[in-house]
């Protein structure tokens, strides 16, 4: 293994006319074979050289997920450039900050929306000289603007071909591959420098934990600007997987049924909401069907727990499972796109009941743990070794220790060298050569890692109790009447929560109860609705410690958004922003006259 792009071009020789990428346009899937992908990468690299891109120059990719995203990325890497992804959801100011900090000379704009912003950046950012419009159908209007389609049509001159050969011969694993700006819940973004060797270490590790090959289908819907999807998709190319790209992540549920992926990475949100949607339908079913469903889930849990635990289910269990699978479980699996090799979950904690629910269906979700700074995987459960409630054991060559305050600290060949242009932040990120993750956790007796929370996200009550809000949010937030929630209560006597209802489920409830309301604001103030949430929050948190229980809550009608800075592009809650925005509501929950749940 060497340069990521050259590895993929080599893989294209092996997989040839097999489909590498698919994307639905209207009702038709457009496909790109491995041979076509390699050709496009080669032509893109030549075009970048002709545009004056030098070794080490940065190319920003400001785009939603597109097949052309990969062409721009690997075209850049193939000629010694450094790619700088920018979330398509970023504002003009956010994108400008990244372009300025990285010193990007070229920006690849995905769709008309990003192209319009890129034109503004061309005026604002000193180093930026060139725009490449990625999506088919975009037009190159104005100085310094090109289309990827137009660049790919041009012939590669002999001098350019010679330069390509020189650069590719000199490419190595220690070359800088990318600068990825963190989208964390605290602080301002920092540019994480990752080299080709950081990613290659991940691929070697994946080979030891999972069996992935040309028979598999993957669904690329998490942002490629995030290291999780980007690293995984790069790995799928090396294994000959067919990867379907979604530009709009809201289409993922429909895509599961049509694409029927056998492998996929996701954040917990998808699994939690799928679990919630299924349970909503079950609760609305007649009593006999509800009873049959819960019986089948219990049987499936017994069967698959034994199976994945290395034991053989007894004859009676196997017979029951055959019936449960035929009557119930197969139908529910089909909602998620049928049988799976495995699912992967990362980026945040996945509630154990959700893990167990999917295992009961025969769908194993392998939780892992990592950060942008670690490319990303540090630990992972796998089909051969998993434990509920953990994020798995450390992957090959990764060392983990628990430092002060329970902080998880790591070493390994996947760990970044540092932050771009930020030597002080880099120094602060390490202690005695160990990278400080900022996460709290512990290793169990068998070496499985358990994550508690972020150090900066911990809530300390006025009584001195440390509360991990993400754990509470994962547990209670999976309820199908809850869309989003943020636990608050730092320096208060108890914890409370801001809750965004799942309005589709709530409106069904209101119709059943014949409640009258004009809009969502009026709906969430109805006593029957407040009582519903009070009961469900109380029930979901019944096994929490007394100081962890949500004593009061406030329902709000407007969902947390990236545009308002309330959640990250990977849907993590930015607690400081929400606490500031809802300051008055939070203060009201702590007044003596507030009583119980708000």
XYZ file of C-alpha atoms in Angstrom:
598
model
C 0.000 0.000 0.000
C 1.132 3.537 -0.748
C -0.816 6.560 -2.005
C -4.585 6.086 -1.542
C -5.470 7.127 -5.088
C -2.813 4.906 -6.644
C -4.008 1.970 -4.538
C -7.502 2.458 -5.943
C -6.205 2.753 -9.502
C -4.378 -0.537 -8.981
C -7.556 -2.096 -7.569
C -9.384 -1.000 -10.705
C -7.179 -3.348 -12.711
C -8.465 -6.249 -10.607
C -12.144 -5.268 -10.595
C -12.310 -3.733 -14.084
C -15.888 -3.504 -15.293
C -17.464 -4.208 -11.912
C -19.572 -1.300 -10.658
C -17.696 0.935 -8.226
C -20.219 3.755 -7.761
C -23.939 4.202 -8.282
C -26.161 7.234 -7.839
C -29.847 7.579 -8.533
C -30.762 10.462 -10.837
C -34.537 10.781 -11.027
C -35.588 7.120 -11.314
C -32.458 5.791 -13.002
C -29.229 4.621 -11.365
C -26.140 6.047 -13.060
C -23.141 3.754 -12.683
C -19.369 4.162 -12.791
C -17.209 1.051 -13.134
C -13.836 0.618 -11.474
C -12.165 1.061 -14.858
C -14.059 4.310 -15.456
C -13.262 5.539 -11.937
C -9.536 4.988 -12.491
C -9.693 6.737 -15.878
C -11.507 9.721 -14.356
C -9.006 9.944 -11.489
C -6.133 9.904 -13.974
C -7.696 12.613 -16.160
C -8.587 14.741 -13.134
C -5.000 14.519 -11.894
C -3.713 15.652 -15.273
C -6.145 18.574 -15.333
C -5.050 19.682 -11.859
C -1.410 19.649 -12.942
C -2.330 21.770 -15.974
C -4.134 24.186 -13.634
C -0.857 24.670 -11.771
C -1.411 22.461 -8.726
C 1.957 21.752 -7.093
C 2.838 18.899 -4.753
C 1.481 19.773 -1.307
C -1.044 22.323 -2.587
C -4.494 22.133 -1.035
C -7.743 21.492 -2.917
C -11.002 22.136 -1.057
C -13.984 19.872 -1.816
C -17.210 21.665 -0.934
C -19.944 19.263 -1.887
C -22.592 16.800 -0.779
C -21.914 13.134 -1.529
C -21.471 12.626 -5.274
C -19.496 10.131 -7.383
C -17.576 13.198 -8.593
C -16.533 13.848 -4.966
C -14.321 10.764 -5.172
C -12.918 11.771 -8.561
C -11.903 15.182 -7.200
C -10.481 13.689 -4.005
C -8.417 10.939 -5.597
C -7.479 13.095 -8.562
C -5.938 15.507 -6.047
C -4.171 12.760 -4.116
C -2.859 11.121 -7.291
C -0.663 14.150 -8.058
C 0.567 14.848 -4.535
C -2.120 17.355 -3.604
C -3.873 17.589 -0.250
C -7.668 17.467 -0.173
C -9.624 19.620 2.267
C -13.268 18.538 2.631
C -15.928 21.082 3.581
C -19.428 20.070 4.648
C -22.074 21.063 2.115
C -24.118 22.337 5.073
C -21.455 24.880 6.041
C -22.238 28.569 5.688
C -20.257 30.950 3.502
C -18.343 32.248 6.530
C -17.561 28.728 7.769
C -16.354 27.649 4.335
C -14.274 30.822 3.991
C -12.578 30.162 7.331
C -11.521 26.687 6.176
C -10.341 27.863 2.758
C -8.338 30.691 4.332
C -6.810 28.558 7.085
C -5.832 25.749 4.724
C -4.639 28.098 1.986
C -6.555 26.125 -0.636
C -5.813 27.235 -4.213
C -8.637 25.309 -5.855
C -12.175 24.620 -4.639
C -14.396 21.885 -6.079
C -18.058 22.876 -5.745
C -20.596 20.068 -5.808
C -23.962 21.532 -6.770
C -25.384 24.911 -7.777
C -25.697 25.897 -4.112
C -22.012 25.290 -3.324
C -21.005 26.822 -6.655
C -22.746 30.088 -5.736
C -20.908 30.179 -2.409
C -17.608 29.259 -4.088
C -17.965 32.306 -6.346
C -18.177 34.459 -3.218
C -15.126 32.717 -1.768
C -13.167 33.415 -4.947
C -13.580 37.125 -4.138
C -12.889 36.785 -0.399
C -10.091 34.229 -0.039
C -6.618 35.410 -1.058
C -5.076 32.047 -1.987
C -8.085 30.786 -3.941
C -7.704 31.058 -7.727
C -9.856 28.352 -9.291
C -13.300 26.748 -9.029
C -14.176 23.325 -10.435
C -17.916 22.599 -10.652
C -18.476 18.899 -9.979
C -22.089 17.919 -10.661
C -23.085 17.182 -14.263
C -25.038 20.019 -15.856
C -23.312 22.889 -14.053
C -21.871 25.614 -16.264
C -18.483 27.310 -16.112
C -19.242 31.023 -16.130
C -16.592 33.594 -15.309
C -12.821 33.670 -14.960
C -11.248 30.835 -13.040
C -14.330 28.594 -13.225
C -14.223 25.150 -14.860
C -16.457 22.085 -14.908
C -15.136 18.659 -14.024
C -16.865 17.228 -17.088
C -15.029 19.701 -19.305
C -11.669 18.952 -17.696
C -12.137 15.208 -18.101
C -12.835 15.597 -21.825
C -9.470 17.156 -22.555
C -6.487 15.137 -23.738
C -3.502 14.744 -21.416
C -0.463 16.341 -23.077
C 2.830 14.439 -23.220
C 4.528 16.884 -20.845
C 1.660 16.549 -18.368
C 1.804 12.752 -18.649
C 5.522 12.861 -17.844
C 4.855 15.045 -14.801
C 2.152 12.629 -13.641
C 4.597 9.731 -13.886
C 7.233 11.641 -11.914
C 4.829 12.578 -9.116
C 3.295 9.136 -8.841
C 6.694 7.461 -8.684
C 7.640 9.765 -5.806
C 4.376 9.240 -3.877
C 4.720 7.650 -0.454
C 2.724 6.721 2.619
C 4.220 9.575 4.651
C 2.823 12.196 2.282
C 0.089 14.420 3.691
C -3.239 13.222 2.274
C -5.869 15.465 3.784
C -6.703 18.206 6.248
C -10.078 17.509 7.848
C -11.602 20.254 9.945
C -13.272 18.934 13.071
C -16.985 19.517 13.595
C -16.798 18.960 17.320
C -19.304 19.862 19.995
C -16.853 22.232 21.705
C -14.433 24.873 20.452
C -13.698 26.124 16.930
C -12.736 23.721 14.104
C -9.107 22.637 13.841
C -7.516 21.149 10.729
C -6.496 17.553 11.410
C -3.530 16.451 9.282
C -3.778 12.827 8.165
C -1.207 11.055 6.041
C -1.663 8.162 3.645
C -0.166 5.795 6.218
C -2.860 6.720 8.745
C -5.550 5.451 6.372
C -3.571 2.420 5.222
C -3.285 1.307 8.838
C -7.074 1.433 9.054
C -7.456 -0.756 5.979
C -5.109 -3.387 7.404
C -7.099 -3.359 10.637
C -10.418 -3.721 8.818
C -9.032 -6.768 7.020
C -8.357 -8.467 10.355
C -11.805 -7.707 11.825
C -14.237 -8.016 8.925
C -14.759 -10.016 5.749
C -15.638 -7.636 2.924
C -15.424 -8.335 -0.798
C -16.822 -7.868 -4.322
C -20.030 -9.642 -3.321
C -20.903 -6.783 -0.939
C -22.980 -3.641 -1.474
C -22.473 -0.488 0.588
C -24.584 2.642 1.007
C -22.667 5.926 1.272
C -24.939 8.439 3.003
C -22.927 9.898 5.896
C -21.077 13.039 4.745
C -17.869 12.251 2.870
C -16.457 15.345 4.561
C -16.427 13.254 7.753
C -13.521 10.867 8.227
C -15.803 7.937 9.135
C -17.566 7.639 5.770
C -14.518 8.740 3.840
C -12.231 6.104 5.326
C -14.876 3.390 4.949
C -15.639 4.261 1.316
C -11.924 4.254 0.497
C -11.730 0.752 1.951
C -14.713 -0.453 -0.090
C -12.879 0.498 -3.295
C -9.927 -1.667 -2.312
C -12.264 -4.633 -1.782
C -14.278 -4.286 -4.991
C -17.520 -3.339 -3.242
C -20.414 -1.694 -5.113
C -21.005 1.647 -3.368
C -24.284 3.557 -3.847
C -23.919 7.281 -3.127
C -26.722 9.328 -1.569
C -26.535 13.105 -1.884
C -29.528 13.534 0.421
C -29.235 11.523 3.660
C -32.981 11.896 4.211
C -33.438 9.319 1.443
C -31.621 6.608 3.374
C -34.701 4.690 4.557
C -36.011 4.340 1.009
C -32.521 3.476 -0.242
C -32.151 0.671 2.296
C -35.084 -1.117 0.698
C -33.965 -0.583 -2.906
C -30.167 -0.843 -2.625
C -30.271 -3.626 0.000
C -26.739 -2.955 1.286
C -24.897 -5.852 2.902
C -22.381 -3.598 4.678
C -22.728 -0.006 5.819
C -21.456 2.523 8.324
C -23.819 4.884 10.089
C -24.262 7.110 13.087
C -26.603 5.802 15.843
C -29.367 8.134 14.708
C -30.407 5.890 11.812
C -30.676 2.782 13.974
C -32.500 4.609 16.754
C -35.053 6.111 14.399
C -35.553 2.837 12.532
C -36.149 1.112 15.858
C -38.570 3.889 16.835
C -40.480 3.705 13.532
C -40.852 -0.061 13.780
C -42.080 0.131 17.373
C -44.581 2.854 16.441
C -46.124 0.520 13.881
C -46.143 -2.333 16.383
C -47.925 -0.247 19.029
C -50.634 0.608 16.497
C -51.179 -3.065 15.593
C -53.953 -5.271 17.048
C -53.143 -6.982 20.390
C -52.543 -10.421 18.855
C -50.028 -9.071 16.327
C -48.248 -7.104 19.059
C -47.967 -10.245 21.158
C -46.614 -12.227 18.190
C -44.037 -9.519 17.448
C -42.691 -9.397 21.003
C -42.582 -13.209 21.171
C -40.572 -13.300 17.931
C -38.151 -10.634 19.203
C -37.574 -12.609 22.419
C -36.921 -15.795 20.450
C -34.601 -13.958 18.054
C -32.676 -12.474 20.952
C -32.126 -15.881 22.546
C -31.126 -17.454 19.226
C -28.696 -14.784 18.023
C -27.143 -14.113 21.432
C -26.167 -17.787 21.549
C -25.052 -17.818 17.919
C -22.823 -14.754 18.109
C -21.597 -15.832 21.525
C -20.070 -18.938 19.976
C -22.707 -21.333 21.281
C -25.124 -23.554 19.364
C -28.783 -22.734 20.068
C -30.687 -25.757 21.357
C -33.135 -27.680 19.181
C -36.193 -26.091 20.820
C -34.786 -22.601 20.254
C -33.944 -23.389 16.619
C -37.470 -24.633 15.951
C -39.036 -21.566 17.573
C -36.675 -19.322 15.647
C -37.621 -20.883 12.316
C -41.252 -19.967 13.000
C -40.440 -16.493 14.377
C -38.178 -15.728 11.446
C -40.733 -16.774 8.836
C -43.671 -14.976 10.453
C -42.034 -11.792 11.741
C -38.274 -11.292 11.664
C -37.712 -11.630 7.911
C -40.368 -8.987 7.256
C -38.772 -6.554 9.697
C -35.288 -7.221 8.285
C -36.602 -6.296 4.859
C -37.407 -2.810 6.182
C -33.643 -2.455 6.694
C -32.838 -3.891 3.277
C -32.658 -7.597 4.012
C -29.764 -9.756 5.294
C -26.510 -8.070 6.220
C -22.864 -8.977 6.533
C -22.750 -6.356 9.296
C -23.721 -2.810 10.193
C -21.246 -0.453 11.826
C -22.094 2.387 14.202
C -19.853 5.213 15.319
C -19.701 8.907 16.098
C -21.803 8.679 19.262
C -23.103 6.145 21.745
C -25.733 3.657 20.593
C -28.210 2.693 23.311
C -27.872 -0.955 24.321
C -31.602 -1.712 23.874
C -31.279 -0.642 20.228
C -28.270 -2.932 19.755
C -30.179 -5.827 21.264
C -33.284 -5.133 19.191
C -31.376 -5.370 15.919
C -29.465 -8.439 17.038
C -32.834 -10.076 17.705
C -33.618 -9.488 14.020
C -30.337 -11.082 13.003
C -28.742 -7.729 12.160
C -25.458 -7.262 14.001
C -24.469 -3.644 14.667
C -20.752 -3.443 15.397
C -20.131 -0.360 17.501
C -16.734 1.223 17.154
C -14.940 4.255 18.526
C -12.602 6.793 17.063
C -12.006 10.423 16.215
C -11.015 12.483 13.219
C -7.550 12.673 14.781
C -7.240 8.861 14.653
C -8.403 8.305 11.043
C -10.812 7.308 12.800
C -10.971 3.771 14.241
C -9.429 3.018 17.641
C -11.668 0.175 18.780
C -14.358 -1.964 17.182
C -16.716 -4.784 17.894
C -16.787 -7.359 15.096
C -18.787 -10.471 14.193
C -16.154 -12.608 15.892
C -15.782 -10.521 19.050
C -18.429 -8.173 20.352
C -19.951 -7.182 23.661
C -23.132 -5.192 24.243
C -22.662 -1.784 25.822
C -19.058 -1.448 24.631
C -17.282 -0.086 21.568
C -15.096 -3.163 21.256
C -11.444 -3.943 21.804
C -8.515 -1.824 20.584
C -7.657 -2.528 16.952
C -4.232 -3.776 15.888
C -1.256 -1.645 16.961
C -3.426 0.746 18.993
C -2.619 1.176 22.680
C -5.137 2.624 25.141
C -4.630 3.862 28.669
C -6.956 5.656 31.065
C -5.505 8.915 32.350
C -6.580 11.513 34.865
C -10.316 12.198 35.113
C -10.846 8.853 33.378
C -9.694 10.285 30.046
C -9.057 7.802 27.239
C -5.536 8.315 25.874
C -4.162 6.489 22.844
C -1.102 5.670 20.760
C -0.937 4.084 17.333
C 0.066 4.432 13.674
C -3.373 5.836 12.864
C -2.942 8.887 15.129
C -2.464 12.259 13.419
C 0.784 14.202 13.470
C -1.008 17.347 14.567
C -3.283 20.259 13.674
C -2.623 22.420 10.629
C -0.997 25.745 11.563
C -1.718 25.159 15.261
C 1.444 24.012 17.086
C 0.095 25.027 20.501
C -3.143 23.078 20.026
C -1.079 20.118 18.816
C 1.101 20.221 21.923
C -1.971 20.388 24.160
C -3.476 17.353 22.412
C -0.659 15.055 23.540
C 0.743 14.070 26.915
C 3.966 12.051 27.050
C 3.354 10.937 23.463
C -0.232 9.829 24.143
C -3.081 11.508 22.266
C -5.722 12.904 24.611
C -9.133 12.022 23.199
C -11.145 14.203 25.578
C -13.490 11.253 26.127
C -14.130 9.515 29.431
C -14.310 5.749 29.702
C -12.806 2.532 31.028
C -11.615 -0.868 29.858
C -13.501 -3.850 31.257
C -11.781 -7.001 32.511
C -11.661 -8.479 29.005
C -10.271 -5.365 27.338
C -13.507 -4.001 25.845
C -13.751 -0.204 25.948
C -16.765 1.488 27.524
C -17.323 5.182 26.673
C -18.955 7.398 29.277
C -18.927 10.909 27.774
C -16.840 13.877 26.688
C -14.868 15.508 29.511
C -16.016 18.966 28.384
C -19.583 17.710 28.016
C -19.911 16.300 31.528
C -22.495 17.962 33.738
C -21.521 18.519 37.359
C -24.538 19.024 39.615
C -24.519 21.402 42.570
C -24.214 18.285 44.728
C -20.949 17.367 43.007
C -22.290 14.444 40.967
C -20.801 13.909 37.493
C -23.547 13.277 34.942
C -22.865 11.963 31.417
C -25.573 13.636 29.294
C -24.906 11.673 26.099
C -25.678 8.417 27.866
C -29.024 9.778 29.085
C -29.840 11.189 25.639
C -29.058 7.860 23.983
C -31.259 5.988 26.447
C -34.292 8.294 26.551
C -33.916 9.830 23.089
C -34.588 6.524 21.343
C -38.254 6.761 22.364
C -40.348 7.009 19.206
C -42.114 10.128 20.508
C -38.774 11.967 20.783
C -36.907 13.383 17.799
C -34.102 15.239 19.598
C -33.162 16.067 23.158
C -30.480 17.945 25.056
C -29.831 17.197 28.710
C -28.858 20.247 30.797
C -28.235 21.042 34.442
C -24.623 22.045 35.047
C -24.249 23.375 38.634
C -27.946 22.734 39.291
C -29.558 20.404 41.839
C -30.799 18.001 39.165
C -30.766 17.454 35.415
C -33.453 18.615 33.021
C -33.945 18.390 29.274
C -35.001 20.341 26.218
C -37.025 17.912 24.095
C -38.035 18.157 20.432
C -41.000 15.828 19.829
C -41.262 13.427 16.912
C -44.295 15.203 15.528
C -45.478 12.436 13.196
C -45.892 10.070 16.147
C -47.248 12.825 18.398
C -49.903 13.857 15.886
C -51.055 10.232 15.623
C -51.420 10.243 19.413
C -53.363 13.514 19.299
C -55.741 12.154 16.672
C -56.369 9.004 18.698
C -57.156 11.147 21.744
C -59.218 13.585 19.621
C -57.145 16.530 20.839
C -57.731 19.926 19.261
C -54.774 22.127 18.263
C -53.914 24.729 15.649
C -50.173 24.157 15.286
C -47.179 22.422 16.860
C -46.706 25.169 19.447
C -50.250 24.669 20.681
C -49.951 20.888 20.531
C -46.938 20.694 22.858
C -48.709 22.823 25.494
C -51.676 20.470 25.845
C -51.770 18.815 29.306
C -52.341 15.392 27.735
C -49.177 15.780 25.670
C -47.066 16.974 28.591
C -48.323 14.031 30.643
C -47.474 11.627 27.800
C -43.866 12.832 27.721
C -43.549 12.914 31.497
C -44.586 9.272 31.687
C -42.378 8.142 28.817
C -39.294 10.009 30.053
C -39.849 8.619 33.541
C -40.237 5.064 32.217
C -37.242 5.256 29.858
C -35.020 6.506 32.681
C -36.227 4.132 35.373
C -32.851 2.348 35.620
C -30.800 5.531 35.846
C -29.199 6.568 39.115
C -31.280 9.115 41.076
C -28.928 11.986 40.182
C -29.131 11.042 36.466
C -32.917 11.070 36.206
C -34.503 13.871 34.174
C -36.643 15.625 36.781
C -38.072 18.341 34.504
C -38.284 18.946 30.798
C -39.546 21.484 28.288
C -40.981 20.600 24.895
C -39.974 22.862 21.995
C -41.484 22.883 18.511
C -38.409 23.830 16.483
C -35.881 21.083 15.779
C -32.185 21.595 16.512
C -30.369 22.498 13.293
C -26.897 22.768 11.840
C -27.719 26.203 10.449
C -28.346 27.494 13.973
C -25.197 25.781 15.235
C -27.177 23.580 17.638
C -25.937 20.282 16.207
C -22.826 19.262 14.311
C -22.906 17.936 10.724
C -22.830 14.472 12.309
C -25.910 15.382 14.404
C -24.206 15.642 17.800
C -25.728 18.130 20.220
C -23.782 21.334 20.802
C -24.818 21.732 24.412
C -23.311 25.177 24.960
C -25.223 26.641 22.025
C -28.508 25.068 23.108
C -27.997 26.116 26.727
C -27.442 29.711 25.620
C -30.345 29.751 23.162
C -32.840 28.273 25.624
C -31.443 30.045 28.677
C -34.789 31.454 29.792
C -36.614 28.139 29.392
C -33.883 26.349 31.321
C -33.947 28.930 34.107
C -37.705 28.479 34.359
C -37.311 24.732 34.910
C -35.211 25.415 37.994
C -37.615 27.809 39.675
C -39.259 26.391 42.812
C -42.742 26.983 41.422
C -41.976 24.856 38.329
C -43.031 21.726 40.172
C -42.476 18.479 38.300
C -42.051 18.102 34.565
C -42.627 21.203 32.466
